[in-house]
Amino acid sequence: MIKIPTKILVVDDEKDFVEMLSLRLNETGEKVTPAYSGKECLDLLEKDNIDVVILDIKMPGMDGIEVLKEIKKRFPLIEVIMLTGHGTTETAVEGMKLGAFDYLLKPADFDDLSEKLEGARKKKDEQEERIRKAEAKLLSRKTGGVF
Amino acid sequence: MENIRLLLVDDEEDFRNIIARRLKKRGLSAEQAGNGEECLAMLEKNQADVVILDVKMPGMDGLEVLHHIKKKYQKTEVILLTAHSSTPDGVEGIKAGAFDYLTKPVELEHLLEKIKQAYEKIQRLEDKEKEAEFREKMEQQMIVTERLASLGTLATGVAHEINNPLAIIKEATGWMELLLKKEELAEMPRKADFEKGLGKIEKSVERARRITHQLLDFVQKHDSALSEINLEELVEESVRLINREVVNKDIEIVRKTKPSAGNIWTDPYRLRQVLINLLNNAIHATSPGGKITISSSVLSHFQAPACLRSQASPAREQRKNNSTEAVELRVEDTGQGIPKENLKKIFEPFFSTKSPGKGTGLGLFVSQGIINKLGGNIEVESEVGKGTVFCITLPRYHKTEEEPEKNSRPDFWKKLGL
Ligand SMILES: Nc1ncnc2c1ncn2[C@@H]1O[C@H](COP(=O)(O)OP(=O)(O)O)[C@@H](O)[C@H]1O
Ligand SMILES: [Mg+2]
């Protein structure tokens, strides 16, 4: 079976981390784009087609929570998995309230990450499927399809 | 005022006896001395609160005695008795530190009034002293707390900083492991060696990660943060933290936590602090060979918790009304027990039966404060020589004002499951 790659954007100001996680995820068959700041993340989302964003919460400049808000406003269908420091549960809670799919403590367990990526991807697919169906219905009504 | 220690000093025995008898009738007993030397000798043995002192005495006169008293016993108040004609003596006396003076012949009501005032002054001073002592203790406690807090800040910073490079090492290792599994590397020489090395790195990263997470756990910042926690894990963690003392003392710790007690929504760090306080107390009270049992169970709101069965408690009534599910945590020891007369006092701040270096008397006070804040209740039952049970009941979902209803959607919290 050929795996359909999930298009992932990894956002962290730690360049080495982004690079290593990207290489690892690519090796498991995903398609990863790196970003090193909140701004770069948002710019890339404008251009590229992304399914899931893995987003570090603690970044200089625009922090993860701000980026998350912006993503949810501008690209509501894109799912976000947050990377948080241990003991910052409040931030995780805030992120979940703002619509993040889930969160992981840094350093995260790779199996956990894979599982959550799959969940996020599935959620996004289903959401898109529903929208497609709704649109199809709308279209068939407009064109006077069978009632 | 009945237990006030009075000393009556006058060279006229008849006068002393009359006054003493009258005071007695009003419920005050006074010691007597016939001259200055005798007075000082008596004070040497038993201090007095108030000395009623005649000024005109053969030998050492009243003013001289007053000087001695004020030099040696600052807390003792002196009421001088002067002859009608010698007001200057009285004024002199007050300058030298007497509380006041009365002129002879003495009216009992006046004397009583003066004694009362002097006694009140003494009590005011004592209260002030106690307050100062209390404040000093509090300040010391604050210093300790602050020191811990700044240590915590440092440790937290370090732990966070270390987590980032750890994450990089971890991903790099995982990546290389993936590469080794690729077909193109199937025939790689000494592949097993590489795999072994990577395995070791991975394990060590995991170990370091555990340490940083524990450190971050332990020094959590102090403002309340609620989260969902597993009771069993909490108990496990607390026991681990006090384990060394237990092993040293040869005390057995039994855990009777039921998995069904499950998760509760509360402040994990504070609750753990309470558990550790209770466990430490139990360890202190238990002799080698003894046993400490920690148990947790679920209370449906209708069932009276075992440890509260003796009387209706307001907290239980409340639970009934709100029909909130509650959990119970018990810490039971086979230690020395708590005497009845102390049971009421143990939750007071600074009440401790331990030597100053060992006990602060704040453990239970703080614990009760925390538990009440978390919407729960802490109770104690004890029998001297047999042991003690501390019993905490907590609502399963504790809501604070800042946590509005909509935030407690169950599926939402399940996702956060820590
Ligand atoms: N499990 C116990 N068994 C016997 N006595 C206890 C127990 N727990 C508390 N006490 C009594 O209550 C007092 C107050 O406890 P606490 O507030 O923790 O202060 P501290 O432990 O510093 O003395 C103790 O000094 C002790 O006399
Ligand atoms: Mg204690």
Coordinates of C-alpha atoms and ligand atoms in Angstrom, one line a residue:
Chain A
M1 CA 0.0 0.0 0.0
I2 CA 1.3 3.4 -0.9
K3 CA 1.0 5.9 1.8
I4 CA -0.4 9.3 0.9
P5 CA 2.0 11.7 2.5
T6 CA 0.7 14.2 5.0
K7 CA 1.9 17.7 4.1
I8 CA 3.4 19.0 7.3
L9 CA 4.8 22.4 8.3
V10 CA 7.2 22.2 11.2
V11 CA 7.7 25.6 13.0
D12 CA 10.3 26.1 15.6
D13 CA 13.1 28.7 16.1
E14 CA 15.5 25.9 16.9
K15 CA 16.9 25.3 13.4
D16 CA 18.5 22.0 14.3
F17 CA 15.3 20.7 15.7
V18 CA 13.3 21.6 12.7
E19 CA 15.9 20.0 10.4
M20 CA 16.1 16.8 12.3
L21 CA 12.4 16.3 12.8
S22 CA 11.9 17.1 9.1
L23 CA 14.4 14.6 8.0
R24 CA 12.9 11.9 10.3
L25 CA 9.3 12.6 9.2
N26 CA 10.4 12.7 5.5
E27 CA 12.0 9.3 6.0
T28 CA 8.7 7.9 7.2
G29 CA 7.0 9.1 4.1
E30 CA 5.6 12.4 5.0
K31 CA 6.2 15.7 3.2
V32 CA 7.7 18.3 5.5
T33 CA 8.3 22.0 4.9
P34 CA 10.4 23.8 7.6
A35 CA 9.7 27.2 9.0
Y36 CA 11.8 29.0 11.6
S37 CA 9.4 31.7 12.8
G38 CA 5.7 32.5 13.1
K39 CA 5.9 34.9 10.3
E40 CA 7.6 32.5 8.0
C41 CA 5.0 29.9 8.9
L42 CA 2.1 32.2 7.9
D43 CA 3.8 33.2 4.7
L44 CA 4.3 29.6 3.7
L45 CA 0.7 28.7 4.5
E46 CA -0.3 31.3 1.9
K47 CA 1.7 29.6 -0.8
D48 CA 1.9 26.0 0.0
N49 CA -0.8 23.4 0.5
I50 CA -0.4 22.2 4.1
D51 CA -2.4 19.6 6.1
V52 CA -0.9 19.9 9.5
V53 CA 1.3 22.4 11.3
I54 CA 3.6 21.3 14.1
L55 CA 4.0 24.4 16.1
D56 CA 6.4 25.3 18.9
I57 CA 4.8 27.5 21.5
K58 CA 7.8 29.3 22.8
M59 CA 9.3 31.3 20.0
P60 CA 10.8 34.8 20.0
G61 CA 8.9 37.4 18.2
M62 CA 5.4 36.1 17.4
D63 CA 4.8 33.3 19.8
G64 CA 3.1 30.1 19.1
I65 CA -0.3 31.1 20.6
E66 CA -0.4 34.2 18.4
V67 CA 0.5 32.1 15.3
L68 CA -2.2 29.6 16.2
K69 CA -4.8 32.3 16.4
E70 CA -3.8 33.7 13.0
I71 CA -3.8 30.2 11.5
K72 CA -7.2 29.4 12.8
K73 CA -8.5 32.7 11.5
R74 CA -7.0 32.5 8.1
F75 CA -6.8 28.8 7.4
P76 CA -9.5 27.2 9.6
L77 CA -9.1 23.8 7.9
I78 CA -5.5 23.4 8.8
E79 CA -4.9 21.4 11.9
V80 CA -2.3 22.4 14.5
I81 CA -0.3 20.3 16.9
M82 CA 1.5 22.3 19.6
L83 CA 4.8 21.5 21.1
T84 CA 4.9 22.9 24.7
G85 CA 7.4 22.9 27.5
H86 CA 6.7 20.7 30.5
G87 CA 4.7 22.4 33.2
T88 CA 3.0 24.9 30.9
T89 CA -0.3 23.1 30.9
E90 CA -2.1 26.4 31.0
T91 CA -0.7 27.3 27.6
A92 CA -1.7 23.9 26.3
V93 CA -5.2 24.4 27.6
E94 CA -5.3 27.9 26.0
G95 CA -4.2 26.5 22.7
M96 CA -6.8 23.7 22.8
K97 CA -9.5 26.3 23.4
L98 CA -8.2 28.3 20.4
G99 CA -8.7 25.2 18.3
A100 CA -5.5 23.3 18.3
F101 CA -5.9 19.7 17.5
D102 CA -3.7 18.5 20.3
Y103 CA -0.4 19.2 22.1
L104 CA 2.8 17.3 22.9
L105 CA 5.4 17.9 25.6
K106 CA 9.0 18.6 24.4
P107 CA 10.9 16.4 23.8
A108 CA 8.0 14.5 22.3
D109 CA 7.7 10.8 21.8
F110 CA 7.8 10.0 18.1
D111 CA 5.1 7.4 18.2
D112 CA 2.8 9.9 20.0
L113 CA 3.6 12.4 17.4
S114 CA 2.9 10.0 14.5
E115 CA -0.4 9.0 16.1
K116 CA -1.5 12.6 16.6
L117 CA -0.4 13.5 13.0
E118 CA -2.6 10.8 11.7
G119 CA -5.5 11.9 13.8
A120 CA -5.1 15.5 12.7
R121 CA -4.9 14.4 9.1
K122 CA -8.0 12.3 9.3
K123 CA -9.9 15.1 10.9
K124 CA -9.0 17.5 8.2
D125 CA -9.9 14.9 5.4
E126 CA -13.3 14.3 6.9
Q127 CA -13.9 18.0 7.3
E128 CA -13.0 18.6 3.6
E129 CA -15.1 15.6 2.6
R130 CA -18.2 17.1 4.4
I131 CA -17.6 20.4 2.7
R132 CA -17.3 18.7 -0.7
K133 CA -20.6 16.9 -0.2
A134 CA -22.4 20.1 1.0
E135 CA -21.1 21.9 -2.1
A136 CA -22.2 19.1 -4.4
K137 CA -25.7 19.2 -2.9
L138 CA -25.8 22.9 -3.3
L139 CA -24.7 22.5 -6.9
S140 CA -27.2 19.8 -7.8
R141 CA -30.0 21.9 -6.4
K142 CA -29.0 24.9 -8.4
T143 CA -28.8 23.0 -11.6
G144 CA -32.3 21.6 -10.9
G145 CA -31.2 18.0 -10.1
V146 CA -33.7 15.5 -8.8
F147 CA -35.2 16.5 -5.6
Chain B
M1 CA -7.3 38.0 86.5
E2 CA -7.7 35.3 89.2
N3 CA -4.3 33.8 88.5
I4 CA -2.4 37.0 88.7
R5 CA 0.6 36.8 90.9
L6 CA 0.5 39.5 93.6
L7 CA 3.1 40.4 96.2
L8 CA 2.2 42.7 99.0
V9 CA 5.1 44.4 100.8
D10 CA 4.6 46.5 103.9
D11 CA 6.3 46.6 107.3
E12 CA 3.0 46.8 109.1
E13 CA 1.8 43.2 109.5
D14 CA -1.8 44.2 110.4
F15 CA -2.1 46.4 107.4
R16 CA -0.9 43.6 105.1
N17 CA -3.3 41.1 106.6
I18 CA -6.3 43.4 106.2
I19 CA -5.5 44.1 102.6
A20 CA -4.7 40.5 101.8
R21 CA -8.0 39.4 103.4
R22 CA -10.0 41.9 101.4
L23 CA -8.3 41.0 98.2
K24 CA -9.0 37.4 98.9
K25 CA -12.7 38.2 99.2
R26 CA -12.5 39.6 95.7
G27 CA -10.8 36.5 94.4
L28 CA -7.2 37.6 94.5
S29 CA -4.6 35.9 96.6
A30 CA -1.4 37.8 97.5
E31 CA 1.9 36.7 98.9
Q32 CA 3.3 38.9 101.7
A33 CA 6.7 40.3 102.5
G34 CA 7.5 42.4 105.7
N35 CA 10.4 44.4 104.2
G36 CA 12.4 45.1 101.1
E37 CA 15.0 42.4 101.5
E38 CA 12.4 39.8 102.1
C39 CA 10.5 41.1 99.0
L40 CA 13.5 40.7 96.8
A41 CA 14.3 37.3 98.2
M42 CA 10.8 36.1 97.4
L43 CA 10.9 37.5 93.9
E44 CA 14.1 35.6 93.4
K45 CA 12.2 32.4 93.9
N46 CA 8.8 33.3 92.4
Q47 CA 8.4 36.1 90.0
A48 CA 5.3 38.3 90.5
D49 CA 3.2 40.2 88.0
V50 CA 2.3 43.0 90.4
V51 CA 4.1 44.2 93.5
I52 CA 2.2 46.4 95.9
L53 CA 5.0 48.2 97.7
D54 CA 5.0 50.5 100.7
V55 CA 7.5 53.3 100.4
K56 CA 8.2 54.1 104.0
M57 CA 9.8 51.0 105.4
P58 CA 12.7 50.6 107.8
G59 CA 15.9 49.3 106.2
M60 CA 15.6 49.3 102.5
D61 CA 12.9 51.8 101.6
G62 CA 10.3 51.3 98.9
L63 CA 12.0 53.5 96.2
E64 CA 15.2 51.5 96.6
V65 CA 13.3 48.2 96.3
L66 CA 11.6 49.6 93.2
H67 CA 15.0 50.3 91.6
H68 CA 16.0 46.7 92.2
I69 CA 12.8 45.3 90.9
K70 CA 12.8 47.3 87.7
K71 CA 16.4 46.4 87.1
K72 CA 15.9 42.7 87.5
Y73 CA 12.3 42.1 86.5
Q74 CA 11.3 44.5 83.7
K75 CA 7.9 42.8 83.3
T76 CA 6.9 43.2 86.9
E77 CA 4.7 46.2 87.6
V78 CA 4.9 48.0 90.9
I79 CA 2.2 50.0 92.7
L80 CA 3.6 52.2 95.4
L81 CA 1.8 53.0 98.6
T82 CA 2.8 56.4 100.0
A83 CA 1.9 58.4 103.0
H84 CA -0.6 61.1 102.6
S85 CA 1.9 63.8 103.1
S86 CA 4.6 62.6 100.7
T87 CA 3.3 63.0 97.1
P88 CA 6.9 63.7 95.9
D89 CA 7.8 60.1 96.7
G90 CA 5.0 58.9 94.4
V91 CA 6.1 61.1 91.5
E92 CA 9.7 60.0 92.1
G93 CA 8.5 56.4 92.0
I94 CA 6.7 56.8 88.7
K95 CA 9.9 58.4 87.2
A96 CA 11.7 55.3 88.4
G97 CA 9.3 53.0 86.6
A98 CA 6.5 52.4 89.0
F99 CA 3.1 51.8 87.4
D100 CA 1.4 54.2 89.7
Y101 CA 1.0 55.2 93.4
L102 CA -1.8 55.3 95.9
T103 CA -1.8 57.3 99.1
K104 CA -2.5 55.7 102.4
P105 CA -5.1 55.0 103.7
V106 CA -5.8 52.8 100.8
E107 CA -9.3 52.4 99.4
L108 CA -9.8 48.9 98.3
E109 CA -11.6 49.8 95.1
H110 CA -8.8 52.1 94.1
L111 CA -6.3 49.4 94.7
L112 CA -8.3 46.8 92.8
E113 CA -8.6 49.2 89.9
K114 CA -4.9 49.9 89.8
I115 CA -4.1 46.2 90.0
K116 CA -6.4 45.6 87.1
Q117 CA -4.8 48.3 85.0
A118 CA -1.3 47.1 85.8
Y119 CA -2.3 43.6 84.8
E120 CA -3.8 44.7 81.6
K121 CA -0.6 46.5 80.7
I122 CA 1.3 43.3 81.3
Q123 CA -1.1 41.4 79.1
R124 CA -0.8 44.0 76.3
L125 CA 2.9 43.7 76.4
E126 CA 2.7 39.9 76.3
D127 CA 0.4 40.0 73.4
K128 CA 2.7 42.3 71.6
E129 CA 5.6 40.0 72.3
K130 CA 3.7 37.0 71.0
E131 CA 2.7 38.8 67.9
A132 CA 6.3 39.8 67.3
E133 CA 7.4 36.2 67.8
F134 CA 4.7 35.0 65.4
R135 CA 5.7 37.6 62.8
E136 CA 9.3 36.5 63.1
K137 CA 8.4 32.9 62.6
M138 CA 6.3 33.8 59.6
E139 CA 9.1 35.8 58.1
Q140 CA 11.5 32.9 58.6
Q141 CA 9.0 30.7 56.8
M142 CA 8.7 33.3 54.0
I143 CA 12.5 33.3 53.6
V144 CA 12.5 29.6 53.2
T145 CA 9.6 29.7 50.8
E146 CA 11.2 32.4 48.8
R147 CA 14.5 30.6 48.7
L148 CA 12.8 27.6 47.4
A149 CA 10.9 29.6 44.9
S150 CA 14.0 31.2 43.4
L151 CA 15.7 27.8 43.4
G152 CA 12.7 26.6 41.6
T153 CA 12.9 29.4 39.0
L154 CA 16.5 28.5 38.3
A155 CA 15.9 24.8 38.1
T156 CA 12.9 25.4 35.8
G157 CA 15.0 27.6 33.5
V158 CA 17.8 25.0 33.3
A159 CA 15.4 22.2 32.7
H160 CA 13.6 24.1 29.9
E161 CA 16.9 25.0 28.3
I162 CA 18.1 21.4 28.4
N163 CA 14.9 20.1 26.9
N164 CA 15.5 21.8 23.6
P165 CA 18.9 20.2 22.8
L166 CA 17.5 16.9 24.1
A167 CA 14.7 17.1 21.6
I168 CA 17.3 17.6 18.8
I169 CA 19.4 14.7 19.9
K170 CA 16.2 12.6 20.1
E171 CA 15.1 13.4 16.6
A172 CA 18.6 13.0 15.1
T173 CA 18.8 9.6 16.7
G174 CA 15.4 8.5 15.5
W175 CA 16.2 9.7 12.0
M176 CA 19.5 7.7 11.9
E177 CA 17.7 4.6 13.2
L178 CA 15.2 5.0 10.4
L179 CA 18.0 5.3 7.8
L180 CA 19.6 2.1 9.1
K181 CA 16.4 0.2 8.3
K182 CA 16.4 1.3 4.7
E183 CA 17.0 -1.2 2.0
E184 CA 20.0 0.6 0.6
L185 CA 21.8 0.0 3.9
A186 CA 20.8 -3.6 4.3
E187 CA 24.3 -4.7 3.6
M188 CA 26.0 -2.0 5.7
P189 CA 29.1 -3.4 7.5
R190 CA 29.0 -3.4 11.3
K191 CA 25.4 -2.2 11.2
A192 CA 24.6 -3.8 14.5
D193 CA 27.2 -1.6 16.2
F194 CA 25.6 1.5 15.0
E195 CA 22.2 0.3 16.1
K196 CA 23.6 -0.5 19.5
G197 CA 25.1 3.0 19.8
L198 CA 22.0 4.7 18.7
G199 CA 19.9 2.6 21.1
K200 CA 22.1 3.8 24.0
I201 CA 21.7 7.4 23.0
E202 CA 18.0 7.0 22.8
K203 CA 17.8 5.5 26.2
S204 CA 19.9 8.2 27.8
V205 CA 17.9 10.9 26.2
E206 CA 14.8 9.3 27.7
R207 CA 16.5 9.2 31.1
A208 CA 17.5 12.9 30.9
R209 CA 14.0 13.8 29.8
R210 CA 12.6 12.1 32.8
I211 CA 14.9 14.1 35.1
T212 CA 14.0 17.4 33.5
H213 CA 10.3 16.7 33.6
Q214 CA 10.5 15.7 37.2
L215 CA 12.4 18.7 38.1
L216 CA 9.8 20.9 36.3
D217 CA 7.1 18.9 38.1
F218 CA 8.6 19.4 41.5
V219 CA 9.2 23.1 41.3
Q220 CA 6.0 24.1 39.8
K221 CA 5.2 27.7 40.2
H222 CA 3.0 28.4 43.1
D223 CA -0.2 29.9 41.7
S224 CA -2.9 27.4 41.4
A225 CA -3.1 25.5 38.2
L226 CA -5.8 23.0 37.8
S227 CA -5.5 19.9 35.7
E228 CA -6.8 16.4 35.5
I229 CA -4.7 14.0 37.4
N230 CA -4.7 10.3 38.1
L231 CA -5.0 9.7 41.8
E232 CA -3.0 6.5 41.7
E233 CA -0.2 8.2 40.0
L234 CA -0.2 11.1 42.4
V235 CA 0.0 8.7 45.3
E236 CA 2.8 6.8 43.6
E237 CA 4.7 10.0 43.0
S238 CA 4.4 11.2 46.6
V239 CA 5.5 7.9 48.0
R240 CA 8.5 8.0 45.7
L241 CA 9.5 11.4 47.0
I242 CA 9.5 10.3 50.7
N243 CA 10.8 6.9 50.1
R244 CA 14.3 7.3 51.4
E245 CA 13.1 8.2 54.9
V246 CA 10.7 5.2 54.9
V247 CA 13.5 2.8 54.0
N248 CA 15.8 4.3 56.6
K249 CA 13.2 3.8 59.3
D250 CA 12.0 0.4 58.3
I251 CA 8.4 1.4 57.9
E252 CA 6.1 -0.5 55.5
I253 CA 4.1 1.6 53.1
V254 CA 0.9 -0.1 51.8
R255 CA -1.0 1.3 48.9
K256 CA -4.6 0.5 48.5
T257 CA -5.4 2.8 45.6
K258 CA -8.2 1.6 43.4
P259 CA -7.9 2.3 39.7
S260 CA -11.6 3.1 39.8
A261 CA -10.8 6.2 41.8
G262 CA -9.5 7.4 38.4
N263 CA -8.8 10.9 37.6
I264 CA -9.8 14.0 39.4
W265 CA -9.7 17.6 38.3
T266 CA -7.6 19.5 40.8
D267 CA -4.3 21.2 41.6
P268 CA -1.8 18.4 41.4
Y269 CA 1.2 20.2 42.9
R270 CA -0.7 21.4 45.9
L271 CA -2.4 18.1 46.5
R272 CA 0.9 16.3 46.3
Q273 CA 2.3 18.8 48.8
V274 CA -0.6 17.8 51.2
L275 CA 0.0 14.1 50.7
I276 CA 3.7 14.6 51.4
N277 CA 2.9 16.6 54.6
L278 CA 0.7 13.8 55.8
L279 CA 3.1 11.1 55.0
N280 CA 6.0 12.9 56.7
N281 CA 3.9 13.3 59.8
A282 CA 3.0 9.7 59.7
I283 CA 6.6 8.7 59.3
H284 CA 7.6 10.9 62.3
A285 CA 4.9 9.3 64.5
T286 CA 5.6 5.7 63.5
S287 CA 8.2 3.6 65.1
P288 CA 10.3 1.1 63.1
G289 CA 8.3 -1.9 62.1
G290 CA 5.2 0.2 61.8
K291 CA 2.9 0.6 58.8
I292 CA 1.5 3.4 56.8
T293 CA -1.5 2.8 54.6
I294 CA -2.6 5.1 51.8
S295 CA -5.9 4.4 50.2
S296 CA -8.2 6.1 47.7
S297 CA -11.7 5.4 46.9
V298 CA -14.7 6.9 45.2
L299 CA -17.6 8.3 47.2
S300 CA -20.9 8.4 45.5
H301 CA -22.5 11.4 47.1
F302 CA -25.0 9.3 49.1
Q303 CA -22.5 7.2 50.8
A304 CA -21.1 8.5 54.0
P305 CA -17.3 8.3 53.9
A306 CA -16.0 5.9 56.6
C307 CA -14.0 8.5 58.3
L308 CA -16.8 11.0 58.5
R309 CA -19.4 8.6 59.7
S310 CA -19.2 9.8 63.3
Q311 CA -20.9 13.1 62.7
A312 CA -22.6 15.0 60.0
S313 CA -20.2 17.4 58.4
P314 CA -21.2 20.5 56.5
A315 CA -19.0 19.4 53.6
R316 CA -20.9 16.2 53.2
E317 CA -24.2 18.0 53.3
Q318 CA -23.0 20.2 50.6
R319 CA -21.9 17.3 48.5
K320 CA -25.3 15.8 48.9
N321 CA -27.0 19.0 47.7
N322 CA -24.7 19.6 44.7
S323 CA -24.6 15.8 44.0
T324 CA -21.0 16.1 43.1
E325 CA -19.0 13.0 43.0
A326 CA -16.2 12.9 45.4
V327 CA -13.0 10.9 46.1
E328 CA -11.5 10.1 49.4
L329 CA -7.8 9.8 50.2
R330 CA -6.7 8.3 53.5
V331 CA -3.4 8.2 55.2
E332 CA -3.3 5.8 58.1
D333 CA -0.5 5.0 60.4
T334 CA 0.2 2.7 63.3
G335 CA 2.1 5.4 65.1
Q336 CA 1.9 7.0 68.5
G337 CA -1.4 8.7 68.0
I338 CA -2.6 12.2 69.0
P339 CA -3.9 12.9 72.5
K340 CA -7.5 14.1 72.7
E341 CA -6.5 17.5 74.0
N342 CA -4.3 18.1 71.0
L343 CA -6.7 17.0 68.3
K344 CA -8.3 20.4 68.1
K345 CA -5.0 22.2 67.9
I346 CA -3.0 20.3 65.3
F347 CA -4.4 22.4 62.5
E348 CA -3.5 25.6 64.1
P349 CA -0.4 27.4 62.7
F350 CA 2.8 26.7 64.7
F351 CA 1.2 24.0 66.8
S352 CA 3.9 21.3 67.0
T353 CA 4.9 18.7 69.5
K354 CA 8.2 18.3 67.8
S355 CA 11.5 19.9 68.7
P356 CA 12.1 23.3 67.1
G357 CA 14.6 21.9 64.5
K358 CA 12.2 19.2 63.5
G359 CA 8.7 20.7 63.4
T360 CA 7.4 24.0 62.1
G361 CA 3.8 23.3 63.1
L362 CA 2.8 24.6 59.6
G363 CA 2.3 21.3 57.8
L364 CA -1.3 20.6 58.8
F365 CA -2.2 24.3 58.8
V366 CA -1.1 24.7 55.2
S367 CA -2.6 21.3 54.2
Q368 CA -6.0 22.2 55.5
G369 CA -5.8 25.6 53.7
I370 CA -5.0 23.9 50.4
I371 CA -7.7 21.2 50.8
N372 CA -10.3 23.8 51.6
K373 CA -9.3 25.9 48.7
L374 CA -9.7 22.9 46.5
G375 CA -13.3 22.5 47.7
G376 CA -12.5 19.6 50.0
N377 CA -12.3 18.6 53.6
I378 CA -9.6 17.1 55.8
E379 CA -10.4 15.3 59.0
V380 CA -8.6 13.3 61.6
E381 CA -9.2 10.4 63.9
S382 CA -6.7 9.1 66.3
E383 CA -6.2 6.9 69.3
V384 CA -3.1 7.2 71.5
G385 CA -0.9 4.2 71.1
K386 CA -2.8 2.8 68.2
G387 CA -2.4 5.2 65.3
T388 CA -3.9 8.1 63.3
V389 CA -6.0 8.4 60.2
F390 CA -6.1 11.6 58.1
C391 CA -8.9 11.6 55.7
I392 CA -9.2 14.0 52.7
T393 CA -12.4 14.2 50.7
L394 CA -12.3 16.1 47.4
P395 CA -14.8 16.8 44.8
R396 CA -13.9 15.1 41.5
Y397 CA -14.4 18.3 39.6
H398 CA -13.3 21.3 41.4
K399 CA -14.3 24.5 39.7
T400 CA -12.8 27.8 40.5
E401 CA -14.3 31.1 39.6
E402 CA -11.9 31.5 36.7
E403 CA -12.9 28.2 35.2
P404 CA -16.3 28.8 33.6
E405 CA -18.6 25.9 33.0
K406 CA -17.9 25.6 29.3
N407 CA -14.3 24.7 29.9
S408 CA -15.2 21.4 31.6
R409 CA -16.5 19.6 28.6
P410 CA -15.4 16.1 29.4
D411 CA -14.1 15.1 25.9
F412 CA -12.1 18.3 25.9
W413 CA -10.3 17.3 29.1
K414 CA -9.9 13.8 28.1
K415 CA -7.7 15.0 25.3
L416 CA -5.6 16.9 27.8
G417 CA -5.2 13.7 29.8
L418 CA -1.8 14.0 31.5
Ligands
LIG1 N1 0.2 11.1 62.0 C1 0.4 11.7 63.1 N2 0.5 11.0 64.3 C2 0.7 11.7 65.5 N3 0.8 13.0 65.6 C3 0.6 13.8 64.5 C4 0.4 13.2 63.2 N4 0.3 14.2 62.3 C5 0.4 15.3 63.1 N5 0.6 15.1 64.4 C6 0.7 16.1 65.4 O1 0.3 17.4 64.9 C7 1.3 18.3 65.1 C8 1.3 19.3 64.0 O2 1.6 18.8 62.8 P1 2.2 19.7 61.6 O3 1.2 20.8 61.4 O4 2.4 18.9 60.4 O5 3.5 20.3 62.2 P2 4.9 19.6 62.5 O6 4.9 18.3 61.8 O7 5.9 20.5 61.9 O8 5.0 19.5 64.0 C9 2.6 17.5 65.2 O9 3.6 18.2 65.9 C10 2.1 16.2 65.9 O10 2.1 16.5 67.3
MG2 MG 4.4 18.1 59.7

